[in-house]
Short mmCIF file of C-alpha atoms and ligand atoms in Angstrom, two decimals:
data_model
loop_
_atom_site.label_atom_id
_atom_site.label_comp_id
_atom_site.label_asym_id
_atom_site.label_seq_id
_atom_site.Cartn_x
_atom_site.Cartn_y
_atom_site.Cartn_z
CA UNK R 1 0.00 0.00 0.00
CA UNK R 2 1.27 3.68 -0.89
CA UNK R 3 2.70 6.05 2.11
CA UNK R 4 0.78 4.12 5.19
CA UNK R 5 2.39 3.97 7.95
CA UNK R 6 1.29 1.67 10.96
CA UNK R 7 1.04 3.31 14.46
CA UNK R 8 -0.21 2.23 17.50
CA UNK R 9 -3.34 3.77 18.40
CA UNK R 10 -3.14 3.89 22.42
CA UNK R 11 0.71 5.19 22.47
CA UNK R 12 1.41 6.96 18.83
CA UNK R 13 5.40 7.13 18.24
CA UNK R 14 6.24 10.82 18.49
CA UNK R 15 8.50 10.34 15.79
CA UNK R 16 5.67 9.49 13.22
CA UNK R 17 3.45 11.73 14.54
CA UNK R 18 5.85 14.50 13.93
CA UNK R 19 6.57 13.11 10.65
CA UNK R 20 2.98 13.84 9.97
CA UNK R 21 2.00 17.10 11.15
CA UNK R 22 5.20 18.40 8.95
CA UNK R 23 3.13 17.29 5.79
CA UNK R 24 0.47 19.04 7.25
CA UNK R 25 2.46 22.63 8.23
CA UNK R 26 3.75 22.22 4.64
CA UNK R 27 0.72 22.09 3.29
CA UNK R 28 0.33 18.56 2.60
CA UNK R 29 -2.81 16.08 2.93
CA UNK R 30 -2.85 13.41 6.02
CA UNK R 31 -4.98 10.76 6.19
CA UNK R 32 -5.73 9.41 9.95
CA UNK R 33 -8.00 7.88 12.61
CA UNK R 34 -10.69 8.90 14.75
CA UNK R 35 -13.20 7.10 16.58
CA UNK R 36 -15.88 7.70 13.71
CA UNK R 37 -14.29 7.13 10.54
CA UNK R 38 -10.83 8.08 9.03
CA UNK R 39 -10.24 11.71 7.87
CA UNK R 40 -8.47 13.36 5.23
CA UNK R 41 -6.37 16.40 6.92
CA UNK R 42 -4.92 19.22 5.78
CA UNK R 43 -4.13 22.42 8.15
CA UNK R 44 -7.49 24.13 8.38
CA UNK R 45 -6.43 27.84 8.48
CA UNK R 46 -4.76 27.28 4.63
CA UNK R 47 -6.63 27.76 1.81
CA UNK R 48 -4.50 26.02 -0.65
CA UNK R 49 -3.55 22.87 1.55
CA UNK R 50 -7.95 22.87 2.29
CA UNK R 51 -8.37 23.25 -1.71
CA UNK R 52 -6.50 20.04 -2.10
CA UNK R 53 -8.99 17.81 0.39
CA UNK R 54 -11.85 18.78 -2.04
CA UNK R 55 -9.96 17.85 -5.57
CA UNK R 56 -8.55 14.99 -3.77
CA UNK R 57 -12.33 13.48 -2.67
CA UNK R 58 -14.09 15.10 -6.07
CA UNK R 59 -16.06 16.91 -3.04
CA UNK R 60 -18.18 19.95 -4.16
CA UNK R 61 -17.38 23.29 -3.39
CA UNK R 62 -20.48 24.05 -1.16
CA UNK R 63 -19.82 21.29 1.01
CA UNK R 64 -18.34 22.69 4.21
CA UNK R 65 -15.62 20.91 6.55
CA UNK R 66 -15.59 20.40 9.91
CA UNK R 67 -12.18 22.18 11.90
CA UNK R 68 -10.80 19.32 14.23
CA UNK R 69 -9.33 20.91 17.80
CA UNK R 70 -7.21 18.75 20.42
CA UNK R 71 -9.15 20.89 23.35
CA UNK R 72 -12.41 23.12 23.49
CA UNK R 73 -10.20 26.28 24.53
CA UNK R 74 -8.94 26.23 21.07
CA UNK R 75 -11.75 27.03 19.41
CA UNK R 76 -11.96 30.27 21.05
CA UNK R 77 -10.03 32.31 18.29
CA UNK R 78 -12.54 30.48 15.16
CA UNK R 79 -15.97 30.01 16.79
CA UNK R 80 -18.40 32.31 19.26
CA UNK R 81 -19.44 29.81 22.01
CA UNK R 82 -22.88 29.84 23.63
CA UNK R 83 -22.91 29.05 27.20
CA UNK R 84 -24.97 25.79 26.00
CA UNK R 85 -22.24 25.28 23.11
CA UNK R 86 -19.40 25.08 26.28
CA UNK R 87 -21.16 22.75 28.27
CA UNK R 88 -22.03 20.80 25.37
CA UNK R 89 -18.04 20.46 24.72
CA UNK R 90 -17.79 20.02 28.24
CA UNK R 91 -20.17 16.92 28.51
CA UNK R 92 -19.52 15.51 24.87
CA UNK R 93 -15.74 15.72 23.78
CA UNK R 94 -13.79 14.59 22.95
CA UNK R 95 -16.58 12.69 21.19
CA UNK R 96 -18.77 12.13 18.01
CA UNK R 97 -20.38 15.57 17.84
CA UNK R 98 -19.82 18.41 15.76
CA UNK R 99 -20.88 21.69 16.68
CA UNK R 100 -22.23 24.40 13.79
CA UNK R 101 -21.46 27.92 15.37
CA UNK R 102 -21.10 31.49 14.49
CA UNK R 103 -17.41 32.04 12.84
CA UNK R 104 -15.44 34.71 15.08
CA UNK R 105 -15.23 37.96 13.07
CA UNK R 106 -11.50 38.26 11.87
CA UNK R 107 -10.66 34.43 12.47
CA UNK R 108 -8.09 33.24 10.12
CA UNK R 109 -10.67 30.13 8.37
CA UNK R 110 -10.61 30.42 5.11
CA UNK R 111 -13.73 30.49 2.94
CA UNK R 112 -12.84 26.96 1.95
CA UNK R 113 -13.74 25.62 5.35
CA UNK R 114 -17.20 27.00 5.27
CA UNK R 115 -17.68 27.04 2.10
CA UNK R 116 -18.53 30.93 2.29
CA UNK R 117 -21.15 30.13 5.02
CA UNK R 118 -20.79 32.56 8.15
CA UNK R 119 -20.99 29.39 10.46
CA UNK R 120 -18.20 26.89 11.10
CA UNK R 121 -18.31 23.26 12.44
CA UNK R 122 -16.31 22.27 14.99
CA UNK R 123 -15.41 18.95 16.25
CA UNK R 124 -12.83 17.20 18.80
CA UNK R 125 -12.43 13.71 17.89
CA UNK R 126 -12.02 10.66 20.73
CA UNK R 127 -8.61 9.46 19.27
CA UNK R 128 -5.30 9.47 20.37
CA UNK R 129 -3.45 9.40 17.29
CA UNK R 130 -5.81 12.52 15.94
CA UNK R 131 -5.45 14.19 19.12
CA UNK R 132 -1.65 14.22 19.20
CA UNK R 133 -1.66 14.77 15.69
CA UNK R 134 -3.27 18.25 15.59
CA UNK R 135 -1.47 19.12 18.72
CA UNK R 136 1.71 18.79 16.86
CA UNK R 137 0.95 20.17 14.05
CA UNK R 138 -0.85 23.51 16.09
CA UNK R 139 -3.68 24.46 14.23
CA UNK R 140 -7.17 22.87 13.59
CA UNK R 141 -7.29 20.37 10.78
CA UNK R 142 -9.97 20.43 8.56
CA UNK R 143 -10.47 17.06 7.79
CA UNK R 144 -13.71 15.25 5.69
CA UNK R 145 -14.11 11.27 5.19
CA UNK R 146 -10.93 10.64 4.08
CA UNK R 147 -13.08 8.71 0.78
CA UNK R 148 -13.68 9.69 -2.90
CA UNK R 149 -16.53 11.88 -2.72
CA UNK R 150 -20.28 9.46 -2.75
CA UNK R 151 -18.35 6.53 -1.49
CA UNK R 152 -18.96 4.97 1.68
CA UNK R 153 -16.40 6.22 4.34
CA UNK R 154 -13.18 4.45 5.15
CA UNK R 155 -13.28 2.45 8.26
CA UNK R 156 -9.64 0.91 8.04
CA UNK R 157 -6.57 2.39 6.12
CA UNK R 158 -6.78 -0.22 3.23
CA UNK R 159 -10.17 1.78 2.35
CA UNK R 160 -8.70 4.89 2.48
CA UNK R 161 -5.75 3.48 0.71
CA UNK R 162 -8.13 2.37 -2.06
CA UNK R 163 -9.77 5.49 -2.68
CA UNK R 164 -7.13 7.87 -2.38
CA UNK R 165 -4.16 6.31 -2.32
CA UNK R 166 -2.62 8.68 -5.27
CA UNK R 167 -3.55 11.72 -3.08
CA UNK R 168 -2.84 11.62 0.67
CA UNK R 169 0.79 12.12 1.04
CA UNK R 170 0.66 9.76 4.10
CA UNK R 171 -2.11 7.79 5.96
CA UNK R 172 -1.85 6.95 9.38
CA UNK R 173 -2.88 3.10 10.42
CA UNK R 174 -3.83 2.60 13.69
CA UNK R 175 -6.83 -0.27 12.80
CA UNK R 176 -10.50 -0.12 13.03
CA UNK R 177 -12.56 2.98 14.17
CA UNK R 178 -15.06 2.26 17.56
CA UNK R 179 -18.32 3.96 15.76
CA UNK R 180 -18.04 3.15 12.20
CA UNK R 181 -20.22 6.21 11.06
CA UNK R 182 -19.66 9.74 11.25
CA UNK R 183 -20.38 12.36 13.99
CA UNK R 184 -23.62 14.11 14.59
CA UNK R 185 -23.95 17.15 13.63
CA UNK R 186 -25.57 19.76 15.64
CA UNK R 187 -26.52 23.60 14.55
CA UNK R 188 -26.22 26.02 17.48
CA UNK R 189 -26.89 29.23 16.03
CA UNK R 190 -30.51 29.47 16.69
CA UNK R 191 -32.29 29.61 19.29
CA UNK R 192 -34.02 25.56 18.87
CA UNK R 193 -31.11 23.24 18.73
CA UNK R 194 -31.20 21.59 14.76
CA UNK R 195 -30.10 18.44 14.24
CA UNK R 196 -28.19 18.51 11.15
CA UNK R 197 -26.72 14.78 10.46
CA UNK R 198 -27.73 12.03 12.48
CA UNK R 199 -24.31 10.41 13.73
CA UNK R 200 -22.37 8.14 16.49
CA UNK R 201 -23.60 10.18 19.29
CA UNK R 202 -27.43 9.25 19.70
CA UNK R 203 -29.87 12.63 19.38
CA UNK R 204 -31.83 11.24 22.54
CA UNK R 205 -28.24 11.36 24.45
CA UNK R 206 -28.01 15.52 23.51
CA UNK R 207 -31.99 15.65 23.96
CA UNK R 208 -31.65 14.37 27.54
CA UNK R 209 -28.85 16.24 28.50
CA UNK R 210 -30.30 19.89 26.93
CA UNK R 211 -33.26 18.71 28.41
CA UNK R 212 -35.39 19.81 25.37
CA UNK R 213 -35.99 17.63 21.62
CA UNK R 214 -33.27 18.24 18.93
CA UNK R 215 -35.58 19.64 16.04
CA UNK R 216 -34.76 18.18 12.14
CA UNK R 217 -34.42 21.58 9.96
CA UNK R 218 -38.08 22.57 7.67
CA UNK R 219 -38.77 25.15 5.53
CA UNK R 220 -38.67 28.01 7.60
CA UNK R 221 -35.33 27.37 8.58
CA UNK R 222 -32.22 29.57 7.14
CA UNK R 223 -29.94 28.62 4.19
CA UNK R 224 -26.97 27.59 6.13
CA UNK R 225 -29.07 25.10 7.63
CA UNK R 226 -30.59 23.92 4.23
CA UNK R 227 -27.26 23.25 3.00
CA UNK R 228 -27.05 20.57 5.44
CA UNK R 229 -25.52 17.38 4.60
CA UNK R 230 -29.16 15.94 5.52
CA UNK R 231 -30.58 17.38 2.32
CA UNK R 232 -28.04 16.04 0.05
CA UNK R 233 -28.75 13.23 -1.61
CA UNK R 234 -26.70 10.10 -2.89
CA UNK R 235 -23.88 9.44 -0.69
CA UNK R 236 -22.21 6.61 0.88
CA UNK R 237 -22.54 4.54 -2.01
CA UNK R 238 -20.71 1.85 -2.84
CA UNK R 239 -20.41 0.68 -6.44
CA UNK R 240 -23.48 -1.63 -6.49
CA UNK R 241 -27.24 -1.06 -5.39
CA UNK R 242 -28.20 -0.98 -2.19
CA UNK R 243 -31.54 -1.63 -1.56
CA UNK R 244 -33.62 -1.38 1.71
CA UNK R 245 -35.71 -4.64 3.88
CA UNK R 246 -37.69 -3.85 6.55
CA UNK R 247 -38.17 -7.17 8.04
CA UNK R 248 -41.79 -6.05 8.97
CA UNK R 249 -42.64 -6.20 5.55
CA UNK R 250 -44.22 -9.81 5.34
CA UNK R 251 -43.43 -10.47 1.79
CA UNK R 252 -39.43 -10.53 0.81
CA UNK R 253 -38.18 -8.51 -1.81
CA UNK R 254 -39.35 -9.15 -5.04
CA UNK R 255 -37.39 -8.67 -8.01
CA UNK R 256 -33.98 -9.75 -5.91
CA UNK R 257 -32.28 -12.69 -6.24
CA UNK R 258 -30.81 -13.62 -3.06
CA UNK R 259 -28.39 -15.60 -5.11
CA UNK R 260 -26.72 -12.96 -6.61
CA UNK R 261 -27.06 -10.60 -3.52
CA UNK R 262 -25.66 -9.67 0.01
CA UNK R 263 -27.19 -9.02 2.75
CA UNK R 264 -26.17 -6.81 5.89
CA UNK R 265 -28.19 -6.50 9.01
CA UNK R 266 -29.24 -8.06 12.32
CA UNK R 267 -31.51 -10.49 11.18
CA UNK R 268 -31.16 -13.68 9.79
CA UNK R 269 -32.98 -12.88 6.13
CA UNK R 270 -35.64 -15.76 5.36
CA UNK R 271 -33.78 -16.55 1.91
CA UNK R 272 -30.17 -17.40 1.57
CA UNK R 273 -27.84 -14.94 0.04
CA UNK R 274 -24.82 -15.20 -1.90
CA UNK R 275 -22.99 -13.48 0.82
CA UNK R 276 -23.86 -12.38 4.43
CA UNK R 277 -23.11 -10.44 7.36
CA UNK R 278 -25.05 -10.23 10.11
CA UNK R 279 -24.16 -8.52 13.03
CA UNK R 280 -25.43 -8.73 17.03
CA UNK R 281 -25.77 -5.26 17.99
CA UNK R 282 -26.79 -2.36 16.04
CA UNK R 283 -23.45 -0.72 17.11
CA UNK R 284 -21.52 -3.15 15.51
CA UNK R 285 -24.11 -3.11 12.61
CA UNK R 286 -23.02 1.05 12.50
CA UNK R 287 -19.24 -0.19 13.03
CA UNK R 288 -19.21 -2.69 9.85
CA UNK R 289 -21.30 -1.52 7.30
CA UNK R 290 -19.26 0.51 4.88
CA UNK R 291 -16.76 -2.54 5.42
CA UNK R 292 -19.92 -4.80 4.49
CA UNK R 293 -20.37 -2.43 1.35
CA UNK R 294 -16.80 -2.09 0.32
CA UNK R 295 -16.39 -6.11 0.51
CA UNK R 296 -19.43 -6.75 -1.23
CA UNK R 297 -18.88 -4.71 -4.12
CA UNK R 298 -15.43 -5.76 -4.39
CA UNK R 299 -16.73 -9.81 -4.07
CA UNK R 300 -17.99 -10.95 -7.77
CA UNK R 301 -20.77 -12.97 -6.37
CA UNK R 302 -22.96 -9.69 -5.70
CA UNK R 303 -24.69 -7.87 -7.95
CA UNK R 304 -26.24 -6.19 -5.08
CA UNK R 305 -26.94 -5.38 -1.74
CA UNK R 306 -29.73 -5.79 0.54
CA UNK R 307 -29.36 -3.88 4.25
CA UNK R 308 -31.53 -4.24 6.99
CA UNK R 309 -33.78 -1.42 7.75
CA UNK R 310 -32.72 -0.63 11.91
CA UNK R 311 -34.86 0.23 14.43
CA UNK R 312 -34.77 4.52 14.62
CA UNK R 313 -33.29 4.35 18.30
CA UNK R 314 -29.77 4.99 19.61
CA UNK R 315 -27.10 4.69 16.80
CA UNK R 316 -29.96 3.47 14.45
CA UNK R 317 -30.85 6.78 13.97
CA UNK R 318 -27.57 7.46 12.02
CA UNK R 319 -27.37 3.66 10.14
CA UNK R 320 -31.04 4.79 8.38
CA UNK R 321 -29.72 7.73 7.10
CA UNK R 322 -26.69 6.27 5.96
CA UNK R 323 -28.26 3.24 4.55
CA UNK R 324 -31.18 5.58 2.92
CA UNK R 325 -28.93 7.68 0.97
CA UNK R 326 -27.05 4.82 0.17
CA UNK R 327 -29.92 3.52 -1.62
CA UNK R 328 -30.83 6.39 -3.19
CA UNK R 329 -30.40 6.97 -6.94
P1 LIG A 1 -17.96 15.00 6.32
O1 LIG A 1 -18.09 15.26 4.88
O2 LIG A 1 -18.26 13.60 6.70
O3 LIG A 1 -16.73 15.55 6.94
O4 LIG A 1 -19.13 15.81 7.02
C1 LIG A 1 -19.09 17.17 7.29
C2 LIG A 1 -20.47 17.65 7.24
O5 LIG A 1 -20.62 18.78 8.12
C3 LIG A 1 -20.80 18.10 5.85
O6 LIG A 1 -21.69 17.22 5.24
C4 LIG A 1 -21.33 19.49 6.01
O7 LIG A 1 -22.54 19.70 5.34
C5 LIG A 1 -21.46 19.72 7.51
N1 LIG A 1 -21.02 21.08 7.79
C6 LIG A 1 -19.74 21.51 7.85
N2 LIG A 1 -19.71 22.83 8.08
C7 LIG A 1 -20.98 23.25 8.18
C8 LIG A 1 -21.60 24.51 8.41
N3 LIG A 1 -20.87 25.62 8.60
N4 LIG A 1 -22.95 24.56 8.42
C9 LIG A 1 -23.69 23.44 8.23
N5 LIG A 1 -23.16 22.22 8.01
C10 LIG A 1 -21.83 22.12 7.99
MG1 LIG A 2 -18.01 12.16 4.20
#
């Protein structure tokens, strides 16, 4: 595999990590770890090394980045901070949530970032390697799914590897992610609380600690919010159709053959398949199904894919919505 370099995930080698983050102060393009998914970093306050994570990925231009910090204080200089935005960092990070807030007049983010927007999203991720990582390099990395752009995200550095291989001048290996999906993505700038992306930290976990619902952006909401990465539309895709079974439905799919199929979910599917996965929890349902895509696809025996509709609790929440625009065509 081009430029990866194994490190250990509970006790990074200084040495590599330093390695890194001088790609990343020379503008370069780091691949690495966090507890969601892996990211593709480049030094988030420079709008040339930022310009390369979008023709790397293919990524349009009006789809904004999230800045990654190694401590909430650091976000003081980019973002203005409710008092419910601090104690949200407080409670929640380092952890799977990003944060949408008011950009600090005369911060240094580059229109790249935020894609012109006057919000930013800020995020510190629950991983050693990425925390020591942005620490050494000393600014915030802006850092998308380090996949082609549509694709499901990279869990493991061989999927990273396999999308962008040609582009990231190095990608960190430190194994499998924990949560398998991405953060969730919250919009403080208003006075309700928007939910924005369902992700690896539940909405009911953020309801019960605001002590109020999370509302899902409608009409009457503003731009930045409609620009969401709920309302865009195919993503997550791997190469093959995915298509959708609720296992309430009493009748099985018609129109698929299970023969030349796989199927991903919890339950055992009343037909056999060519190929599949089944996993006990729905976190480890969240934690292996891009894998499940990226194999499938990959494995000649499946024309397509059939994934099992979750129940919309806890992490579930976040596998529909990956799994429905996954589907989508
Ligand atoms: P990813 O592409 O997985 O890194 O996800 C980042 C998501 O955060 C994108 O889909 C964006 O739409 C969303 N995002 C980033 N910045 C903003 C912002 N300023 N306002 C609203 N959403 C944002
Ligand atoms: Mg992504």
């Amino acid at each position: 595999m081009p430029n990866v370099v194994k490190i250990d995930k509970w006790n990074p080698d200084p040495a590599i990590i330093e390695r890194a983050a001088s790609v990343l102060k020379e503008g370069g393009l780091v691949a690495f770890p966090t507890e969601t998914v892996y990211g593709l970093g480049a030094d988030g306050l420079r709008a040339e090394a930022v310009r390369k994570i979008y023709a790397a990925k293919g990524r349009p231009q009006d789809n904004p980045l999230i800045l990654h910090f190694s401590a909430p204080q650091e976000t003081a200089r980019i973002a203005k901070s409710s008092r419910r935005a601090l104690d949200l960092m407080e409670e929640f990070w380092p952890g799977p949530l990003t944060l949408v807030l008011p950009l600090l007049d005369g911060s240094r983010v580059p229109k790249e970032v935020t894609a012109g927007l006057s919000t930013v999203a800020i995020r510190m991720p629950a991983h050693p390697v990425a925390l020591a990582l942005i620490e050494a390099t000393g600014r915030p990395l802006a850092a998308p799914s380090a996949n082609r752009s549509g694709r499901p995200s990279p869990t493991d550095a061989r999927a990273v590897a396999e999308d962008l291989g040609r582009f990231a001048d190095m990608i960190l290996d430190a194994g499998g992610v924990d949560i398998g999906l991405e953060s969730t993505v919250i919009d403080l700038t208003g006075e309700d609380v928007l939910l924005l992306r369902p992700g690896g930290l539940p909405a009911e976990t953020i309801a019960a600690f605001l002590g109020s619902p999370l509302r899902t952006p409608g009409a009457s909401d503003s731009p930045a919010s409609k620009r969401s990465p709920g309302v865009r539309y195919r993503h997550y895709a791997p190469d093959i159709d995915v298509l959708i079974w609720d296992k309430k439905d009493a009748l099985f799919m018609s129109g698929v053959d299970p023969a030349l199929s796989g199927f991903v979910g919890l339950t055992k599917p009343p037909v056999s398949f060519a190929r599949s996965i089944i996993f006990d929890s729905p976190e480890s349902y969240a934690r292996g199904l891009f894998a499940s895509f990226r194999e499938m696809e990959s494995d000649g025996a499946c024309r397509r894919i059939v994934a099992e509709w979750p129940e919309a609790e806890g992490i579930g929440l976040a596998l529909r919505d990956r799994i429905k625009r996954a589907a989508a065509r």
